mmCIF file of C-alpha atoms in Angstrom:
data_model
loop_
_atom_site.group_PDB
_atom_site.id
_atom_site.type_symbol
_atom_site.label_atom_id
_atom_site.label_comp_id
_atom_site.label_asym_id
_atom_site.label_seq_id
_atom_site.Cartn_x
_atom_site.Cartn_y
_atom_site.Cartn_z
ATOM 1 C CA MET L 1 -21.666 -39.386 21.530
ATOM 2 C CA THR L 2 -18.704 -38.132 19.528
ATOM 3 C CA THR L 3 -17.431 -39.148 16.177
ATOM 4 C CA ALA L 4 -13.866 -39.051 15.048
ATOM 5 C CA LEU L 5 -13.109 -36.491 12.410
ATOM 6 C CA ARG L 6 -11.481 -38.136 9.461
ATOM 7 C CA LEU L 7 -9.188 -35.865 7.486
ATOM 8 C CA VAL L 8 -8.867 -36.495 3.791
ATOM 9 C CA PRO L 9 -5.364 -35.912 2.489
ATOM 10 C CA ALA L 10 -4.910 -33.360 -0.265
ATOM 11 C CA PRO L 11 -4.530 -34.905 -3.711
ATOM 12 C CA ALA L 12 -1.016 -35.425 -4.946
ATOM 13 C CA SER L 13 0.110 -32.356 -6.854
ATOM 14 C CA ASP L 14 0.755 -34.429 -9.984
ATOM 15 C CA LEU L 15 -2.973 -35.334 -10.097
ATOM 16 C CA LEU L 16 -4.152 -31.722 -10.153
ATOM 17 C CA PRO L 17 -3.279 -30.963 -13.809
ATOM 18 C CA ALA L 18 -5.057 -34.124 -14.947
ATOM 19 C CA ARG L 19 -8.161 -33.223 -12.917
ATOM 20 C CA ALA L 20 -8.134 -29.674 -14.227
ATOM 21 C CA LYS L 21 -7.851 -30.957 -17.799
ATOM 22 C CA ARG L 22 -10.761 -33.335 -17.231
ATOM 23 C CA LEU L 23 -12.919 -30.574 -15.747
ATOM 24 C CA ARG L 24 -11.985 -28.207 -18.592
ATOM 25 C CA ALA L 25 -13.116 -30.830 -21.123
ATOM 26 C CA LEU L 26 -16.583 -30.845 -19.504
ATOM 27 C CA ILE L 27 -17.145 -27.134 -20.153
ATOM 28 C CA ARG L 28 -18.782 -26.382 -23.485
ATOM 29 C CA PRO L 29 -16.920 -23.838 -25.658
ATOM 30 C CA GLU L 30 -20.092 -21.779 -26.159
ATOM 31 C CA THR L 31 -20.343 -21.370 -22.381
ATOM 32 C CA LEU L 32 -16.847 -19.907 -22.297
ATOM 33 C CA ASP L 33 -17.734 -17.613 -25.200
ATOM 34 C CA VAL L 34 -20.806 -16.270 -23.381
ATOM 35 C CA LEU L 35 -18.733 -15.665 -20.240
ATOM 36 C CA HIS L 36 -15.875 -14.039 -22.214
ATOM 37 C CA TRP L 37 -13.187 -16.447 -20.990
ATOM 38 C CA ASP L 38 -9.674 -15.113 -21.485
ATOM 39 C CA GLU L 39 -7.441 -18.151 -21.904
ATOM 40 C CA LYS L 40 -4.222 -16.177 -21.431
ATOM 41 C CA SER L 41 -5.127 -14.587 -18.088
ATOM 42 C CA ARG L 42 -7.563 -17.374 -17.132
ATOM 43 C CA ILE L 43 -10.185 -14.839 -16.128
ATOM 44 C CA LEU L 44 -13.912 -14.827 -16.858
ATOM 45 C CA ARG L 45 -15.244 -11.435 -17.871
ATOM 46 C CA PRO L 46 -19.022 -11.894 -18.070
ATOM 47 C CA SER L 47 -21.095 -9.098 -19.536
ATOM 48 C CA PRO L 48 -22.593 -6.714 -16.976
ATOM 49 C CA ASP L 49 -25.975 -7.680 -18.456
ATOM 50 C CA HIS L 50 -25.533 -11.412 -17.781
ATOM 51 C CA PRO L 51 -28.653 -12.604 -15.894
ATOM 52 C CA PHE L 52 -26.709 -14.472 -13.176
ATOM 53 C CA LEU L 53 -23.173 -13.101 -13.175
ATOM 54 C CA GLY L 54 -23.868 -9.536 -14.254
ATOM 55 C CA MET L 55 -23.380 -6.484 -12.084
ATOM 56 C CA HIS L 56 -23.867 -2.757 -12.183
ATOM 57 C CA ILE L 57 -20.836 -1.030 -13.661
ATOM 58 C CA CYS L 58 -19.511 2.301 -12.425
ATOM 59 C CA ALA L 59 -20.948 5.291 -14.303
ATOM 60 C CA ARG L 60 -17.530 6.963 -14.586
ATOM 61 C CA SER L 61 -16.065 6.773 -18.064
ATOM 62 C CA GLY L 62 -13.195 4.278 -18.236
ATOM 63 C CA CYS L 63 -14.059 2.514 -14.982
ATOM 64 C CA TRP L 64 -15.204 -1.101 -15.101
ATOM 65 C CA ALA L 65 -15.560 -1.666 -11.373
ATOM 66 C CA ALA L 66 -18.730 -2.959 -9.770
ATOM 67 C CA ALA L 67 -20.971 -0.220 -8.447
ATOM 68 C CA ARG L 68 -23.923 -0.189 -6.109
ATOM 69 C CA LYS L 69 -27.206 0.663 -7.742
ATOM 70 C CA THR L 70 -27.444 4.181 -6.354
ATOM 71 C CA GLU L 71 -28.440 7.523 -7.796
ATOM 72 C CA LEU L 72 -24.822 8.318 -8.715
ATOM 73 C CA GLY L 73 -23.937 4.807 -9.879
ATOM 74 C CA LEU L 74 -20.262 5.131 -8.906
ATOM 75 C CA CYS L 75 -18.004 2.447 -7.463
ATOM 76 C CA SER L 76 -16.532 3.168 -4.030
ATOM 77 C CA ALA L 77 -13.159 4.331 -5.415
ATOM 78 C CA CYS L 78 -14.718 6.733 -7.919
ATOM 79 C CA ARG L 79 -17.171 7.971 -5.286
ATOM 80 C CA SER L 80 -14.187 8.892 -3.069
ATOM 81 C CA VAL L 81 -12.458 10.705 -5.939
ATOM 82 C CA TRP L 82 -15.698 12.571 -6.720
ATOM 83 C CA LYS L 83 -16.124 13.685 -3.090
ATOM 84 C CA ARG L 84 -12.539 15.001 -2.986
ATOM 85 C CA SER L 85 -12.982 16.800 -6.327
ATOM 86 C CA GLY L 86 -15.684 19.133 -4.988
ATOM 87 C CA LYS L 87 -17.507 18.980 -8.346
ATOM 88 C CA THR L 88 -21.165 18.313 -8.942
ATOM 89 C CA PRO L 89 -21.906 14.708 -9.989
ATOM 90 C CA ASP L 90 -22.712 15.776 -13.567
ATOM 91 C CA ASP L 91 -19.516 17.854 -13.889
ATOM 92 C CA PHE L 92 -17.429 15.028 -12.430
ATOM 93 C CA LEU L 93 -18.853 12.417 -14.804
ATOM 94 C CA ALA L 94 -18.453 14.745 -17.801
ATOM 95 C CA SER L 95 -14.882 15.839 -17.112
ATOM 96 C CA GLU L 96 -13.058 13.155 -15.141
ATOM 97 C CA PRO L 97 -12.540 9.918 -17.088
ATOM 98 C CA LYS L 98 -10.717 7.297 -15.074
ATOM 99 C CA GLN L 99 -7.137 6.719 -16.138
ATOM 100 C CA ILE L 100 -6.489 2.991 -16.209
ATOM 101 C CA SER L 101 -2.963 1.727 -16.478
ATOM 102 C CA ASN L 102 -2.459 -1.377 -18.548
ATOM 103 C CA VAL L 103 -1.910 -4.611 -16.714
ATOM 104 C CA SER L 104 1.746 -5.148 -17.365
ATOM 105 C CA GLY L 105 2.585 -8.391 -15.685
ATOM 106 C CA GLY L 106 1.686 -11.145 -13.358
ATOM 107 C CA CYS L 107 1.105 -11.126 -9.636
ATOM 108 C CA ALA L 108 4.225 -10.508 -7.560
ATOM 109 C CA VAL L 109 3.524 -13.635 -5.493
ATOM 110 C CA PRO L 110 5.747 -16.428 -6.849
ATOM 111 C CA LYS L 111 3.975 -19.100 -8.915
ATOM 112 C CA CYS L 112 0.765 -17.061 -9.122
ATOM 113 C CA ARG L 113 -0.197 -16.635 -12.763
ATOM 114 C CA ARG L 114 -2.996 -14.108 -12.298
ATOM 115 C CA PRO L 115 -2.530 -10.515 -13.551
ATOM 116 C CA TRP L 116 -1.964 -7.871 -10.920
ATOM 117 C CA THR L 117 -4.805 -5.474 -10.253
ATOM 118 C CA SER L 118 -2.959 -2.770 -8.336
ATOM 119 C CA SER L 119 0.118 -0.957 -9.571
ATOM 120 C CA ARG L 120 1.034 -0.161 -5.953
ATOM 121 C CA THR L 121 1.216 -3.762 -4.738
ATOM 122 C CA ARG L 122 1.556 -5.609 -8.051
ATOM 123 C CA MET L 123 -0.641 -8.387 -6.613
ATOM 124 C CA CYS L 124 -3.705 -10.077 -8.033
ATOM 125 C CA MET L 125 -7.043 -9.442 -6.369
ATOM 126 C CA ARG L 126 -6.921 -12.627 -4.266
ATOM 127 C CA HIS L 127 -3.437 -11.997 -2.860
ATOM 128 C CA ARG L 128 -4.230 -8.325 -2.274
ATOM 129 C CA GLU L 129 -7.223 -9.448 -0.161
ATOM 130 C CA TYR L 130 -4.949 -11.754 1.867
ATOM 131 C CA PHE L 131 -2.466 -8.929 2.293
ATOM 132 C CA THR L 132 -5.200 -6.568 3.491
ATOM 133 C CA ARG L 133 -6.672 -9.117 5.894
ATOM 134 C CA LEU L 134 -3.378 -10.381 7.309
ATOM 135 C CA GLY L 135 -1.368 -7.196 7.067
ATOM 136 C CA ARG L 136 1.501 -9.045 5.422
ATOM 137 C CA PRO L 137 2.195 -10.824 2.141
ATOM 138 C CA PRO L 138 0.824 -14.375 1.750
ATOM 139 C CA ALA L 139 3.094 -17.265 2.748
ATOM 140 C CA GLY L 140 5.962 -17.476 0.301
ATOM 141 C CA GLY L 141 4.795 -14.225 -1.221
ATOM 142 C CA VAL L 142 7.835 -12.007 -1.248
ATOM 143 C CA LEU L 143 7.073 -8.971 -3.352
ATOM 144 C CA ARG L 144 9.438 -8.065 -6.158
#
């Protein structure tokens, strides 16, 4: 026995802002405070110590990336830099703070309002993942 698959059409684009506004009204302000909501970038930045959303942070000074709970406590990028440096873990952590460039604009994909996370691609994390997986920019995503 087979059943027909019924596709539900996507909501009209003019309904989306109203739905988003309604959903936003359901979220208590204190919840957003606990999760460090940034209204401008529309990004949650929960504390690493948060019981559900927390994560281990890289041990390298200036790096806020997620790290595996290992003896070194470095994220994968900092672990690669450490291996290339030839220094001992203690010397590396004491002398090599990560240089972070300021986020200076939005994602290069048109109509995306997220901040870019890579100065090389100038794409937000989501679009950079698409780019990596597909090997090309997302549909309609012509880089500047």
